[in-house]
Tab-separated table of C-alpha atoms in Angstrom:
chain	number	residue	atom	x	y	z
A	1	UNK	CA	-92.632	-30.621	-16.922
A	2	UNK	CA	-91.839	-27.938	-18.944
A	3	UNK	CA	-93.595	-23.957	-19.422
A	4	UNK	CA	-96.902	-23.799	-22.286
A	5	UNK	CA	-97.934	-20.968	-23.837
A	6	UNK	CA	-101.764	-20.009	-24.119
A	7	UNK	CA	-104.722	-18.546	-24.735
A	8	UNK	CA	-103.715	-14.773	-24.263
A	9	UNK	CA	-101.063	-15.329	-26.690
A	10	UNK	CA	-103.049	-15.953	-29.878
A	11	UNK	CA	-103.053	-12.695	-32.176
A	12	UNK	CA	-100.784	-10.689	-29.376
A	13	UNK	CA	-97.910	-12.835	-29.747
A	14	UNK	CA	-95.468	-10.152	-27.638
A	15	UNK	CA	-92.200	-11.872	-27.749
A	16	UNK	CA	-90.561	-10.881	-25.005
A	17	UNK	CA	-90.317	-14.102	-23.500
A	18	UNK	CA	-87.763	-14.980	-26.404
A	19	UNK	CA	-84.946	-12.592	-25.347
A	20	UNK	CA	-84.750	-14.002	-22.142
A	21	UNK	CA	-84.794	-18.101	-22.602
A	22	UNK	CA	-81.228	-19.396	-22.203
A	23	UNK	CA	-82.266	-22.607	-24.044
A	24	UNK	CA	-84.232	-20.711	-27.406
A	25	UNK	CA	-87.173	-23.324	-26.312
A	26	UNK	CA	-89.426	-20.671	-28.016
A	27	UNK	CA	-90.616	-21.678	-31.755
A	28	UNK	CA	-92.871	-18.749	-33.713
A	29	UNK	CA	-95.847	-19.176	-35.282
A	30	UNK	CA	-97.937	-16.749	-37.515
A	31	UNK	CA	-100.412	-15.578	-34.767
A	32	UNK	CA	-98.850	-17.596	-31.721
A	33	UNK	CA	-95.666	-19.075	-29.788
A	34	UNK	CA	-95.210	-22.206	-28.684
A	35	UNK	CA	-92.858	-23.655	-25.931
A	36	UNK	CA	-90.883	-26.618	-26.909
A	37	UNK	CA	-91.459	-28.869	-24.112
A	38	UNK	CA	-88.309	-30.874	-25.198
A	39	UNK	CA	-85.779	-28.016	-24.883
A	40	UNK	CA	-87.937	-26.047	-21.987
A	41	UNK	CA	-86.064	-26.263	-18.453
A	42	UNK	CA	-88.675	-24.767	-16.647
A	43	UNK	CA	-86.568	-21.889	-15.609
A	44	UNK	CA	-89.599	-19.639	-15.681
A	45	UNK	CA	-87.797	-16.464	-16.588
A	46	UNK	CA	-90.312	-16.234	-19.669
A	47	UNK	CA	-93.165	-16.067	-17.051
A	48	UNK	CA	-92.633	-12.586	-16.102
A	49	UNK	CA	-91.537	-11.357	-19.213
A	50	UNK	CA	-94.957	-11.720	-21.041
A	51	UNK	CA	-97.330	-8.186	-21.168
A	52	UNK	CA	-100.485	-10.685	-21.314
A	53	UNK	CA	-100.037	-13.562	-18.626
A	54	UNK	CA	-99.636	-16.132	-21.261
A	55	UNK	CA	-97.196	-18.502	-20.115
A	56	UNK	CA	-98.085	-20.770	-17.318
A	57	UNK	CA	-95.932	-24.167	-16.062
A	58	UNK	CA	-97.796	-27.473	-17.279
A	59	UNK	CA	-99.337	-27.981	-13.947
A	60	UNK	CA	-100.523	-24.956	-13.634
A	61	UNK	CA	-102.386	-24.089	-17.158
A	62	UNK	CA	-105.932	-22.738	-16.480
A	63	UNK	CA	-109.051	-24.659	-16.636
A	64	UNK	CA	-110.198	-24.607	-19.782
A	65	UNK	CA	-107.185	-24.151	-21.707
A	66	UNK	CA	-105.180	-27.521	-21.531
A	67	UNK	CA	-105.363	-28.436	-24.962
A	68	UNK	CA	-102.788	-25.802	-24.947
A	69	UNK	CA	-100.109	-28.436	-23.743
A	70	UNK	CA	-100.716	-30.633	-26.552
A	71	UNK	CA	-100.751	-27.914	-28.703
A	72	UNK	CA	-97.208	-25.980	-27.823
A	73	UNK	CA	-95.597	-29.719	-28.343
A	74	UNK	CA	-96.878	-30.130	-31.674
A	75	UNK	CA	-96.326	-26.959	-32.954
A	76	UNK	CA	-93.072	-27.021	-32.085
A	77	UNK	CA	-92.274	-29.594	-33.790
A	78	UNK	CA	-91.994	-27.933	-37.217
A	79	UNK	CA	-92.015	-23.893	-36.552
A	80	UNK	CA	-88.908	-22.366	-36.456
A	81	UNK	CA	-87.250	-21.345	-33.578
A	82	UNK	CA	-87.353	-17.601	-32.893
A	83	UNK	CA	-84.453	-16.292	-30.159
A	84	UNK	CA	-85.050	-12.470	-30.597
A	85	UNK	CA	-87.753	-10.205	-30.010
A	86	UNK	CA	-89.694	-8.200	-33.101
A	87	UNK	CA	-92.721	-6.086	-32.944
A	88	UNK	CA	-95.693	-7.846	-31.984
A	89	UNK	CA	-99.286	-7.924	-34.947
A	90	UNK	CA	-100.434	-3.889	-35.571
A	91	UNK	CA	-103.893	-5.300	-34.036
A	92	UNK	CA	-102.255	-6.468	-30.755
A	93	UNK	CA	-104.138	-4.052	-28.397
A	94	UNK	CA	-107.002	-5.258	-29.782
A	95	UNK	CA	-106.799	-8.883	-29.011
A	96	UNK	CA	-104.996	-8.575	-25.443
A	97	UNK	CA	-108.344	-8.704	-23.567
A	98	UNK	CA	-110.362	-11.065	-25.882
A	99	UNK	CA	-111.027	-14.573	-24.447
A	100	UNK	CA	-111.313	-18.153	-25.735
A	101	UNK	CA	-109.312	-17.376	-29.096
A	102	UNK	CA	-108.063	-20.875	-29.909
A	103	UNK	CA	-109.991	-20.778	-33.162
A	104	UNK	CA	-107.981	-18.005	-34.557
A	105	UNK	CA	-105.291	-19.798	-33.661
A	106	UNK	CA	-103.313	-19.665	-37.401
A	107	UNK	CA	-100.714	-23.079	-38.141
């Protein structure tokens, strides 16, 4: 079982989570993380890093948002790893609150 990024992080993409994974499980993405479920060890020190609630363990992803799962493993599997944290978008504010943004979900 292993940690997935979701919904809230689409277009906030805070990377706090990064600085604190002692495996660099974390791959980056132009609008969005992803969790590599194939290097995660479900530590969960990510969990309370991230500002928007995004991270959740596999068994516990929200209803609604489980293609999610699929989703962190196949991004992963060609964006590049990302170990430290930079600024998040200018517009992050502005997404933190918004709901259901898989479609602006950029690959």
């Amino acid at each position: 079982m292993a940690y997935v990024v979701t919904d809230a992080c689409v277009k906030c993409k805070y990377t706090d989570c990064v600085e604190v994974c002692p495996v660099d499980c974390f791959r980056e993405g132009p609008n969005f993380l992803a969790i590599d479920p194939d290097e995660c060890i479900d530590c969960s020190l990510c969990v309370a890093e991230c500002p928007v609630g995004a991270i959740y363990p596999e068994e516990d992803v929200p209803a609604g948002q489980e293609a999610y799962i699929q989703l962190n493993a196949e991004l992963a599997k060609t964006w590049p790893s990302i170990v430290n944290r930079i600024a998040p978008p200018a517009d992050h504010a502005d997404w933190a609150e918004v709901k259901d943004k898989l479609r602006y979900l950029e690959r």
